[in-house]
Amino acid sequence: VSGLKVYPRELDEVLNQLPAISECCTLGIADSRSGEAVAACIVLSAGANLTEEKIQHYAGQYLIPYKCPKHVYFLAKIPKTPAGKQDRKALLQLLTKAQ
């Protein structure tokens, strides 16, 4: 973000502490202003109700502002690699097609 490093794992660890989040995956997406912006892809737990603003506020309590997600996407599931890890490349392609 604007030349500053943001490690997805750090943000994932913060967001996964919320009981309403079943799974999350963060990544950088293209941004005309800062080069890349932080995006959080969230799978909510059954019956949970969160908004983009609540997630951004929660992250802001634990992270400095440039590390907080600028965009939040709610998904039914996060794509996985054959090894069972989160597939950030497939997720980025999914988000790019959606825009």
PDB file of N, CA and C in Angstrom:
ATOM      1  N   VAL A   1       0.862  -1.174   0.000  1.00  0.00           N
ATOM      2  CA  VAL A   1       0.000   0.000   0.000  1.00  0.00           C
ATOM      3  C   VAL A   1       0.901   1.228   0.000  1.00  0.00           C
ATOM      4  N   SER A   2       0.889   1.955  -1.075  1.00  0.00           N
ATOM      5  CA  SER A   2       1.726   3.157  -1.207  1.00  0.00           C
ATOM      6  C   SER A   2       3.183   2.894  -0.846  1.00  0.00           C
ATOM      7  N   GLY A   3       3.691   1.733  -1.229  1.00  0.00           N
ATOM      8  CA  GLY A   3       5.083   1.384  -0.966  1.00  0.00           C
ATOM      9  C   GLY A   3       5.338   0.762   0.395  1.00  0.00           C
ATOM     10  N   LEU A   4       4.328   0.663   1.223  1.00  0.00           N
ATOM     11  CA  LEU A   4       4.473   0.064   2.553  1.00  0.00           C
ATOM     12  C   LEU A   4       4.043  -1.402   2.510  1.00  0.00           C
ATOM     13  N   LYS A   5       4.729  -2.243   3.260  1.00  0.00           N
ATOM     14  CA  LYS A   5       4.430  -3.672   3.253  1.00  0.00           C
ATOM     15  C   LYS A   5       3.268  -3.995   4.191  1.00  0.00           C
ATOM     16  N   VAL A   6       2.383  -4.833   3.683  1.00  0.00           N
ATOM     17  CA  VAL A   6       1.273  -5.360   4.471  1.00  0.00           C
ATOM     18  C   VAL A   6       1.298  -6.868   4.296  1.00  0.00           C
ATOM     19  N   TYR A   7       1.384  -7.590   5.407  1.00  0.00           N
ATOM     20  CA  TYR A   7       1.426  -9.045   5.351  1.00  0.00           C
ATOM     21  C   TYR A   7       0.024  -9.599   5.591  1.00  0.00           C
ATOM     22  N   PRO A   8      -0.524 -10.333   4.616  1.00  0.00           N
ATOM     23  CA  PRO A   8      -1.888 -10.849   4.754  1.00  0.00           C
ATOM     24  C   PRO A   8      -2.101 -11.669   6.019  1.00  0.00           C
ATOM     25  N   ARG A   9      -1.121 -12.435   6.408  1.00  0.00           N
ATOM     26  CA  ARG A   9      -1.279 -13.290   7.589  1.00  0.00           C
ATOM     27  C   ARG A   9      -1.595 -12.474   8.841  1.00  0.00           C
ATOM     28  N   GLU A  10      -0.963 -11.313   8.958  1.00  0.00           N
ATOM     29  CA  GLU A  10      -1.199 -10.460  10.125  1.00  0.00           C
ATOM     30  C   GLU A  10      -2.670 -10.049  10.210  1.00  0.00           C
ATOM     31  N   LEU A  11      -3.225  -9.627   9.092  1.00  0.00           N
ATOM     32  CA  LEU A  11      -4.628  -9.218   9.071  1.00  0.00           C
ATOM     33  C   LEU A  11      -5.546 -10.425   9.241  1.00  0.00           C
ATOM     34  N   ASP A  12      -5.203 -11.552   8.613  1.00  0.00           N
ATOM     35  CA  ASP A  12      -6.006 -12.775   8.765  1.00  0.00           C
ATOM     36  C   ASP A  12      -6.095 -13.183  10.232  1.00  0.00           C
ATOM     37  N   GLU A  13      -4.989 -13.104  10.953  1.00  0.00           N
ATOM     38  CA  GLU A  13      -4.980 -13.481  12.368  1.00  0.00           C
ATOM     39  C   GLU A  13      -5.885 -12.574  13.203  1.00  0.00           C
ATOM     40  N   VAL A  14      -5.907 -11.293  12.885  1.00  0.00           N
ATOM     41  CA  VAL A  14      -6.770 -10.359  13.614  1.00  0.00           C
ATOM     42  C   VAL A  14      -8.235 -10.659  13.311  1.00  0.00           C
ATOM     43  N   LEU A  15      -8.578 -10.794  12.032  1.00  0.00           N
ATOM     44  CA  LEU A  15      -9.974 -10.995  11.655  1.00  0.00           C
ATOM     45  C   LEU A  15     -10.506 -12.353  12.099  1.00  0.00           C
ATOM     46  N   ASN A  16      -9.669 -13.370  12.099  1.00  0.00           N
ATOM     47  CA  ASN A  16     -10.119 -14.703  12.514  1.00  0.00           C
ATOM     48  C   ASN A  16     -10.457 -14.767  13.998  1.00  0.00           C
ATOM     49  N   GLN A  17     -10.128 -13.740  14.768  1.00  0.00           N
ATOM     50  CA  GLN A  17     -10.496 -13.697  16.182  1.00  0.00           C
ATOM     51  C   GLN A  17     -11.973 -13.364  16.380  1.00  0.00           C
ATOM     52  N   LEU A  18     -12.607 -12.821  15.353  1.00  0.00           N
ATOM     53  CA  LEU A  18     -14.035 -12.512  15.444  1.00  0.00           C
ATOM     54  C   LEU A  18     -14.841 -13.803  15.323  1.00  0.00           C
ATOM     55  N   PRO A  19     -15.684 -14.122  16.295  1.00  0.00           N
ATOM     56  CA  PRO A  19     -16.456 -15.361  16.233  1.00  0.00           C
ATOM     57  C   PRO A  19     -17.419 -15.419  15.042  1.00  0.00           C
ATOM     58  N   ALA A  20     -17.832 -14.272  14.530  1.00  0.00           N
ATOM     59  CA  ALA A  20     -18.773 -14.237  13.412  1.00  0.00           C
ATOM     60  C   ALA A  20     -18.108 -14.604  12.081  1.00  0.00           C
ATOM     61  N   ILE A  21     -16.779 -14.678  12.070  1.00  0.00           N
ATOM     62  CA  ILE A  21     -16.061 -15.009  10.835  1.00  0.00           C
ATOM     63  C   ILE A  21     -15.642 -16.473  10.878  1.00  0.00           C
ATOM     64  N   SER A  22     -16.105 -17.216   9.887  1.00  0.00           N
ATOM     65  CA  SER A  22     -15.749 -18.627   9.766  1.00  0.00           C
ATOM     66  C   SER A  22     -14.369 -18.777   9.129  1.00  0.00           C
ATOM     67  N   GLU A  23     -14.111 -17.943   8.112  1.00  0.00           N
ATOM     68  CA  GLU A  23     -12.834 -17.996   7.397  1.00  0.00           C
ATOM     69  C   GLU A  23     -12.607 -16.654   6.714  1.00  0.00           C
ATOM     70  N   CYS A  24     -11.349 -16.252   6.633  1.00  0.00           N
ATOM     71  CA  CYS A  24     -11.035 -15.027   5.904  1.00  0.00           C
ATOM     72  C   CYS A  24      -9.716 -15.187   5.165  1.00  0.00           C
ATOM     73  N   CYS A  25      -9.575 -14.408   4.130  1.00  0.00           N
ATOM     74  CA  CYS A  25      -8.354 -14.395   3.335  1.00  0.00           C
ATOM     75  C   CYS A  25      -8.166 -12.963   2.846  1.00  0.00           C
ATOM     76  N   THR A  26      -7.016 -12.390   3.130  1.00  0.00           N
ATOM     77  CA  THR A  26      -6.750 -11.023   2.689  1.00  0.00           C
ATOM     78  C   THR A  26      -5.719 -11.025   1.568  1.00  0.00           C
ATOM     79  N   LEU A  27      -5.827 -10.027   0.711  1.00  0.00           N
ATOM     80  CA  LEU A  27      -4.907  -9.907  -0.409  1.00  0.00           C
ATOM     81  C   LEU A  27      -4.900  -8.465  -0.893  1.00  0.00           C
ATOM     82  N   GLY A  28      -3.944  -8.156  -1.732  1.00  0.00           N
ATOM     83  CA  GLY A  28      -3.852  -6.837  -2.325  1.00  0.00           C
ATOM     84  C   GLY A  28      -4.542  -6.814  -3.673  1.00  0.00           C
ATOM     85  N   ILE A  29      -5.323  -5.773  -3.911  1.00  0.00           N
ATOM     86  CA  ILE A  29      -5.961  -5.599  -5.215  1.00  0.00           C
ATOM     87  C   ILE A  29      -5.536  -4.248  -5.773  1.00  0.00           C
ATOM     88  N   ALA A  30      -5.581  -4.137  -7.081  1.00  0.00           N
ATOM     89  CA  ALA A  30      -5.144  -2.913  -7.753  1.00  0.00           C
ATOM     90  C   ALA A  30      -5.952  -1.711  -7.270  1.00  0.00           C
ATOM     91  N   ASP A  31      -5.249  -0.600  -7.065  1.00  0.00           N
ATOM     92  CA  ASP A  31      -5.882   0.627  -6.621  1.00  0.00           C
ATOM     93  C   ASP A  31      -5.193   1.789  -7.326  1.00  0.00           C
ATOM     94  N   SER A  32      -5.974   2.635  -7.962  1.00  0.00           N
ATOM     95  CA  SER A  32      -5.391   3.733  -8.741  1.00  0.00           C
ATOM     96  C   SER A  32      -4.677   4.759  -7.865  1.00  0.00           C
ATOM     97  N   ARG A  33      -5.089   4.894  -6.632  1.00  0.00           N
ATOM     98  CA  ARG A  33      -4.500   5.912  -5.762  1.00  0.00           C
ATOM     99  C   ARG A  33      -3.230   5.432  -5.051  1.00  0.00           C
ATOM    100  N   SER A  34      -3.272   4.214  -4.479  1.00  0.00           N
ATOM    101  CA  SER A  34      -2.143   3.748  -3.671  1.00  0.00           C
ATOM    102  C   SER A  34      -1.366   2.596  -4.297  1.00  0.00           C
ATOM    103  N   GLY A  35      -1.692   2.228  -5.515  1.00  0.00           N
ATOM    104  CA  GLY A  35      -1.022   1.108  -6.176  1.00  0.00           C
ATOM    105  C   GLY A  35      -1.704  -0.205  -5.867  1.00  0.00           C
ATOM    106  N   GLU A  36      -1.819  -0.522  -4.583  1.00  0.00           N
ATOM    107  CA  GLU A  36      -2.561  -1.691  -4.132  1.00  0.00           C
ATOM    108  C   GLU A  36      -3.336  -1.318  -2.879  1.00  0.00           C
ATOM    109  N   ALA A  37      -4.484  -1.949  -2.730  1.00  0.00           N
ATOM    110  CA  ALA A  37      -5.310  -1.738  -1.544  1.00  0.00           C
ATOM    111  C   ALA A  37      -5.558  -3.084  -0.888  1.00  0.00           C
ATOM    112  N   VAL A  38      -5.745  -3.073   0.411  1.00  0.00           N
ATOM    113  CA  VAL A  38      -5.999  -4.302   1.156  1.00  0.00           C
ATOM    114  C   VAL A  38      -7.471  -4.681   1.005  1.00  0.00           C
ATOM    115  N   ALA A  39      -7.701  -5.930   0.622  1.00  0.00           N
ATOM    116  CA  ALA A  39      -9.054  -6.459   0.508  1.00  0.00           C
ATOM    117  C   ALA A  39      -9.175  -7.679   1.409  1.00  0.00           C
ATOM    118  N   ALA A  40     -10.269  -7.759   2.135  1.00  0.00           N
ATOM    119  CA  ALA A  40     -10.540  -8.907   2.997  1.00  0.00           C
ATOM    120  C   ALA A  40     -11.728  -9.665   2.423  1.00  0.00           C
ATOM    121  N   CYS A  41     -11.531 -10.957   2.190  1.00  0.00           N
ATOM    122  CA  CYS A  41     -12.603 -11.826   1.715  1.00  0.00           C
ATOM    123  C   CYS A  41     -13.059 -12.646   2.914  1.00  0.00           C
ATOM    124  N   ILE A  42     -14.327 -12.553   3.221  1.00  0.00           N
ATOM    125  CA  ILE A  42     -14.868 -13.086   4.466  1.00  0.00           C
ATOM    126  C   ILE A  42     -15.946 -14.128   4.189  1.00  0.00           C
ATOM    127  N   VAL A  43     -15.863 -15.249   4.916  1.00  0.00           N
ATOM    128  CA  VAL A  43     -16.941 -16.232   4.966  1.00  0.00           C
ATOM    129  C   VAL A  43     -17.494 -16.147   6.386  1.00  0.00           C
ATOM    130  N   LEU A  44     -18.760 -15.776   6.488  1.00  0.00           N
ATOM    131  CA  LEU A  44     -19.378 -15.613   7.808  1.00  0.00           C
ATOM    132  C   LEU A  44     -19.800 -16.955   8.385  1.00  0.00           C
ATOM    133  N   SER A  45     -19.787 -17.048   9.709  1.00  0.00           N
ATOM    134  CA  SER A  45     -20.313 -18.220  10.401  1.00  0.00           C
ATOM    135  C   SER A  45     -21.828 -18.250  10.204  1.00  0.00           C
ATOM    136  N   ALA A  46     -22.416 -19.427  10.359  1.00  0.00           N
ATOM    137  CA  ALA A  46     -23.864 -19.576  10.183  1.00  0.00           C
ATOM    138  C   ALA A  46     -24.609 -18.635  11.130  1.00  0.00           C
ATOM    139  N   GLY A  47     -25.522 -17.856  10.566  1.00  0.00           N
ATOM    140  CA  GLY A  47     -26.341 -16.950  11.360  1.00  0.00           C
ATOM    141  C   GLY A  47     -25.659 -15.650  11.765  1.00  0.00           C
ATOM    142  N   ALA A  48     -24.425 -15.466  11.384  1.00  0.00           N
ATOM    143  CA  ALA A  48     -23.688 -14.249  11.763  1.00  0.00           C
ATOM    144  C   ALA A  48     -24.099 -13.081  10.879  1.00  0.00           C
ATOM    145  N   ASN A  49     -23.951 -11.897  11.426  1.00  0.00           N
ATOM    146  CA  ASN A  49     -24.307 -10.686  10.705  1.00  0.00           C
ATOM    147  C   ASN A  49     -23.229  -9.637  10.951  1.00  0.00           C
ATOM    148  N   LEU A  50     -22.409  -9.389   9.967  1.00  0.00           N
ATOM    149  CA  LEU A  50     -21.372  -8.358  10.046  1.00  0.00           C
ATOM    150  C   LEU A  50     -21.478  -7.460   8.828  1.00  0.00           C
ATOM    151  N   THR A  51     -21.048  -6.230   8.992  1.00  0.00           N
ATOM    152  CA  THR A  51     -20.999  -5.303   7.867  1.00  0.00           C
ATOM    153  C   THR A  51     -19.542  -4.947   7.576  1.00  0.00           C
ATOM    154  N   GLU A  52     -19.325  -4.349   6.432  1.00  0.00           N
ATOM    155  CA  GLU A  52     -17.986  -3.902   6.050  1.00  0.00           C
ATOM    156  C   GLU A  52     -17.451  -2.915   7.088  1.00  0.00           C
ATOM    157  N   GLU A  53     -18.299  -2.021   7.543  1.00  0.00           N
ATOM    158  CA  GLU A  53     -17.884  -1.008   8.512  1.00  0.00           C
ATOM    159  C   GLU A  53     -17.464  -1.630   9.841  1.00  0.00           C
ATOM    160  N   LYS A  54     -18.195  -2.636  10.296  1.00  0.00           N
ATOM    161  CA  LYS A  54     -17.859  -3.293  11.567  1.00  0.00           C
ATOM    162  C   LYS A  54     -16.508  -4.006  11.474  1.00  0.00           C
ATOM    163  N   ILE A  55     -16.255  -4.629  10.341  1.00  0.00           N
ATOM    164  CA  ILE A  55     -14.978  -5.328  10.147  1.00  0.00           C
ATOM    165  C   ILE A  55     -13.835  -4.322  10.094  1.00  0.00           C
ATOM    166  N   GLN A  56     -14.020  -3.229   9.369  1.00  0.00           N
ATOM    167  CA  GLN A  56     -12.985  -2.206   9.284  1.00  0.00           C
ATOM    168  C   GLN A  56     -12.729  -1.575  10.652  1.00  0.00           C
ATOM    169  N   HIS A  57     -13.782  -1.336  11.411  1.00  0.00           N
ATOM    170  CA  HIS A  57     -13.621  -0.760  12.756  1.00  0.00           C
ATOM    171  C   HIS A  57     -12.863  -1.730  13.661  1.00  0.00           C
ATOM    172  N   TYR A  58     -13.219  -2.996  13.625  1.00  0.00           N
ATOM    173  CA  TYR A  58     -12.552  -3.999  14.455  1.00  0.00           C
ATOM    174  C   TYR A  58     -11.064  -4.079  14.106  1.00  0.00           C
ATOM    175  N   ALA A  59     -10.753  -4.150  12.814  1.00  0.00           N
ATOM    176  CA  ALA A  59      -9.352  -4.218  12.387  1.00  0.00           C
ATOM    177  C   ALA A  59      -8.595  -2.971  12.820  1.00  0.00           C
ATOM    178  N   GLY A  60      -9.253  -1.822  12.777  1.00  0.00           N
ATOM    179  CA  GLY A  60      -8.628  -0.564  13.159  1.00  0.00           C
ATOM    180  C   GLY A  60      -8.236  -0.495  14.628  1.00  0.00           C
ATOM    181  N   GLN A  61      -8.846  -1.343  15.457  1.00  0.00           N
ATOM    182  CA  GLN A  61      -8.499  -1.376  16.873  1.00  0.00           C
ATOM    183  C   GLN A  61      -7.164  -2.077  17.107  1.00  0.00           C
ATOM    184  N   TYR A  62      -6.742  -2.915  16.158  1.00  0.00           N
ATOM    185  CA  TYR A  62      -5.547  -3.733  16.344  1.00  0.00           C
ATOM    186  C   TYR A  62      -4.423  -3.431  15.342  1.00  0.00           C
ATOM    187  N   LEU A  63      -4.745  -2.749  14.262  1.00  0.00           N
ATOM    188  CA  LEU A  63      -3.759  -2.501  13.204  1.00  0.00           C
ATOM    189  C   LEU A  63      -3.670  -1.017  12.887  1.00  0.00           C
ATOM    190  N   ILE A  64      -2.511  -0.608  12.369  1.00  0.00           N
ATOM    191  CA  ILE A  64      -2.391   0.783  11.937  1.00  0.00           C
ATOM    192  C   ILE A  64      -3.235   0.966  10.667  1.00  0.00           C
ATOM    193  N   PRO A  65      -3.703   2.179  10.403  1.00  0.00           N
ATOM    194  CA  PRO A  65      -4.695   2.407   9.351  1.00  0.00           C
ATOM    195  C   PRO A  65      -4.367   1.847   7.965  1.00  0.00           C
ATOM    196  N   TYR A  66      -3.130   1.941   7.505  1.00  0.00           N
ATOM    197  CA  TYR A  66      -2.865   1.480   6.142  1.00  0.00           C
ATOM    198  C   TYR A  66      -2.955  -0.040   6.013  1.00  0.00           C
ATOM    199  N   LYS A  67      -2.940  -0.765   7.122  1.00  0.00           N
ATOM    200  CA  LYS A  67      -3.063  -2.226   7.092  1.00  0.00           C
ATOM    201  C   LYS A  67      -4.512  -2.702   7.157  1.00  0.00           C
ATOM    202  N   CYS A  68      -5.426  -1.816   7.461  1.00  0.00           N
ATOM    203  CA  CYS A  68      -6.839  -2.184   7.566  1.00  0.00           C
ATOM    204  C   CYS A  68      -7.445  -2.371   6.171  1.00  0.00           C
ATOM    205  N   PRO A  69      -8.415  -3.277   6.057  1.00  0.00           N
ATOM    206  CA  PRO A  69      -8.999  -3.525   4.733  1.00  0.00           C
ATOM    207  C   PRO A  69      -9.766  -2.312   4.211  1.00  0.00           C
ATOM    208  N   LYS A  70      -9.455  -1.949   3.001  1.00  0.00           N
ATOM    209  CA  LYS A  70     -10.179  -0.861   2.335  1.00  0.00           C
ATOM    210  C   LYS A  70     -11.463  -1.412   1.718  1.00  0.00           C
ATOM    211  N   HIS A  71     -11.404  -2.681   1.295  1.00  0.00           N
ATOM    212  CA  HIS A  71     -12.541  -3.360   0.685  1.00  0.00           C
ATOM    213  C   HIS A  71     -12.808  -4.646   1.455  1.00  0.00           C
ATOM    214  N   VAL A  72     -14.089  -4.969   1.637  1.00  0.00           N
ATOM    215  CA  VAL A  72     -14.483  -6.218   2.280  1.00  0.00           C
ATOM    216  C   VAL A  72     -15.481  -6.913   1.355  1.00  0.00           C
ATOM    217  N   TYR A  73     -15.198  -8.173   1.059  1.00  0.00           N
ATOM    218  CA  TYR A  73     -16.070  -8.968   0.201  1.00  0.00           C
ATOM    219  C   TYR A  73     -16.583 -10.155   1.003  1.00  0.00           C
ATOM    220  N   PHE A  74     -17.889 -10.370   0.950  1.00  0.00           N
ATOM    221  CA  PHE A  74     -18.497 -11.508   1.641  1.00  0.00           C
ATOM    222  C   PHE A  74     -18.727 -12.611   0.615  1.00  0.00           C
ATOM    223  N   LEU A  75     -18.167 -13.778   0.884  1.00  0.00           N
ATOM    224  CA  LEU A  75     -18.239 -14.907  -0.042  1.00  0.00           C
ATOM    225  C   LEU A  75     -18.855 -16.114   0.644  1.00  0.00           C
ATOM    226  N   ALA A  76     -19.375 -17.033  -0.168  1.00  0.00           N
ATOM    227  CA  ALA A  76     -19.911 -18.284   0.359  1.00  0.00           C
ATOM    228  C   ALA A  76     -18.778 -19.232   0.730  1.00  0.00           C
ATOM    229  N   LYS A  77     -17.687 -19.184  -0.048  1.00  0.00           N
ATOM    230  CA  LYS A  77     -16.511 -20.006   0.252  1.00  0.00           C
ATOM    231  C   LYS A  77     -15.282 -19.373  -0.374  1.00  0.00           C
ATOM    232  N   ILE A  78     -14.131 -19.730   0.155  1.00  0.00           N
ATOM    233  CA  ILE A  78     -12.856 -19.236  -0.366  1.00  0.00           C
ATOM    234  C   ILE A  78     -12.212 -20.371  -1.157  1.00  0.00           C
ATOM    235  N   PRO A  79     -11.776 -20.098  -2.394  1.00  0.00           N
ATOM    236  CA  PRO A  79     -11.167 -21.155  -3.204  1.00  0.00           C
ATOM    237  C   PRO A  79      -9.918 -21.737  -2.537  1.00  0.00           C
ATOM    238  N   LYS A  80      -9.724 -23.013  -2.735  1.00  0.00           N
ATOM    239  CA  LYS A  80      -8.578 -23.719  -2.151  1.00  0.00           C
ATOM    240  C   LYS A  80      -7.725 -24.360  -3.249  1.00  0.00           C
ATOM    241  N   THR A  81      -6.442 -24.545  -2.934  1.00  0.00           N
ATOM    242  CA  THR A  81      -5.537 -25.274  -3.821  1.00  0.00           C
ATOM    243  C   THR A  81      -5.772 -26.770  -3.601  1.00  0.00           C
ATOM    244  N   PRO A  82      -5.219 -27.619  -4.461  1.00  0.00           N
ATOM    245  CA  PRO A  82      -5.354 -29.069  -4.240  1.00  0.00           C
ATOM    246  C   PRO A  82      -4.792 -29.513  -2.880  1.00  0.00           C
ATOM    247  N   ALA A  83      -3.856 -28.755  -2.332  1.00  0.00           N
ATOM    248  CA  ALA A  83      -3.283 -29.079  -1.023  1.00  0.00           C
ATOM    249  C   ALA A  83      -4.157 -28.597   0.136  1.00  0.00           C
ATOM    250  N   GLY A  84      -5.261 -27.885  -0.170  1.00  0.00           N
ATOM    251  CA  GLY A  84      -6.182 -27.425   0.857  1.00  0.00           C
ATOM    252  C   GLY A  84      -5.889 -26.041   1.406  1.00  0.00           C
ATOM    253  N   LYS A  85      -4.914 -25.362   0.825  1.00  0.00           N
ATOM    254  CA  LYS A  85      -4.585 -24.000   1.273  1.00  0.00           C
ATOM    255  C   LYS A  85      -5.447 -22.994   0.512  1.00  0.00           C
ATOM    256  N   GLN A  86      -5.589 -21.795   1.079  1.00  0.00           N
ATOM    257  CA  GLN A  86      -6.333 -20.741   0.401  1.00  0.00           C
ATOM    258  C   GLN A  86      -5.616 -20.370  -0.895  1.00  0.00           C
ATOM    259  N   ASP A  87      -6.369 -20.291  -1.974  1.00  0.00           N
ATOM    260  CA  ASP A  87      -5.800 -19.988  -3.291  1.00  0.00           C
ATOM    261  C   ASP A  87      -6.000 -18.500  -3.589  1.00  0.00           C
ATOM    262  N   ARG A  88      -5.009 -17.702  -3.227  1.00  0.00           N
ATOM    263  CA  ARG A  88      -5.118 -16.252  -3.403  1.00  0.00           C
ATOM    264  C   ARG A  88      -5.167 -15.853  -4.875  1.00  0.00           C
ATOM    265  N   LYS A  89      -4.475 -16.587  -5.739  1.00  0.00           N
ATOM    266  CA  LYS A  89      -4.511 -16.270  -7.176  1.00  0.00           C
ATOM    267  C   LYS A  89      -5.917 -16.463  -7.732  1.00  0.00           C
ATOM    268  N   ALA A  90      -6.550 -17.576  -7.399  1.00  0.00           N
ATOM    269  CA  ALA A  90      -7.924 -17.833  -7.858  1.00  0.00           C
ATOM    270  C   ALA A  90      -8.882 -16.810  -7.263  1.00  0.00           C
ATOM    271  N   LEU A  91      -8.659 -16.432  -6.017  1.00  0.00           N
ATOM    272  CA  LEU A  91      -9.500 -15.445  -5.362  1.00  0.00           C
ATOM    273  C   LEU A  91      -9.370 -14.083  -6.034  1.00  0.00           C
ATOM    274  N   LEU A  92      -8.154 -13.704  -6.384  1.00  0.00           N
ATOM    275  CA  LEU A  92      -7.931 -12.434  -7.080  1.00  0.00           C
ATOM    276  C   LEU A  92      -8.624 -12.432  -8.438  1.00  0.00           C
ATOM    277  N   GLN A  93      -8.548 -13.554  -9.154  1.00  0.00           N
ATOM    278  CA  GLN A  93      -9.241 -13.661 -10.445  1.00  0.00           C
ATOM    279  C   GLN A  93     -10.750 -13.547 -10.265  1.00  0.00           C
ATOM    280  N   LEU A  94     -11.270 -14.175  -9.227  1.00  0.00           N
ATOM    281  CA  LEU A  94     -12.701 -14.112  -8.920  1.00  0.00           C
ATOM    282  C   LEU A  94     -13.128 -12.677  -8.641  1.00  0.00           C
ATOM    283  N   LEU A  95     -12.345 -11.946  -7.858  1.00  0.00           N
ATOM    284  CA  LEU A  95     -12.668 -10.566  -7.538  1.00  0.00           C
ATOM    285  C   LEU A  95     -12.547  -9.660  -8.763  1.00  0.00           C
ATOM    286  N   THR A  96     -11.564  -9.923  -9.594  1.00  0.00           N
ATOM    287  CA  THR A  96     -11.362  -9.115 -10.801  1.00  0.00           C
ATOM    288  C   THR A  96     -12.542  -9.280 -11.757  1.00  0.00           C
ATOM    289  N   LYS A  97     -13.046 -10.493 -11.888  1.00  0.00           N
ATOM    290  CA  LYS A  97     -14.196 -10.741 -12.762  1.00  0.00           C
ATOM    291  C   LYS A  97     -15.455 -10.075 -12.225  1.00  0.00           C
ATOM    292  N   ALA A  98     -15.588 -10.021 -10.905  1.00  0.00           N
ATOM    293  CA  ALA A  98     -16.773  -9.445 -10.273  1.00  0.00           C
ATOM    294  C   ALA A  98     -16.836  -7.930 -10.428  1.00  0.00           C
ATOM    295  N   GLN A  99     -15.693  -7.281 -10.641  1.00  0.00           N
ATOM    296  CA  GLN A  99     -15.692  -5.809 -10.730  1.00  0.00           C
ATOM    297  C   GLN A  99     -15.991  -5.342 -12.082  1.00  0.00           C
TER     298      GLN A  99
END
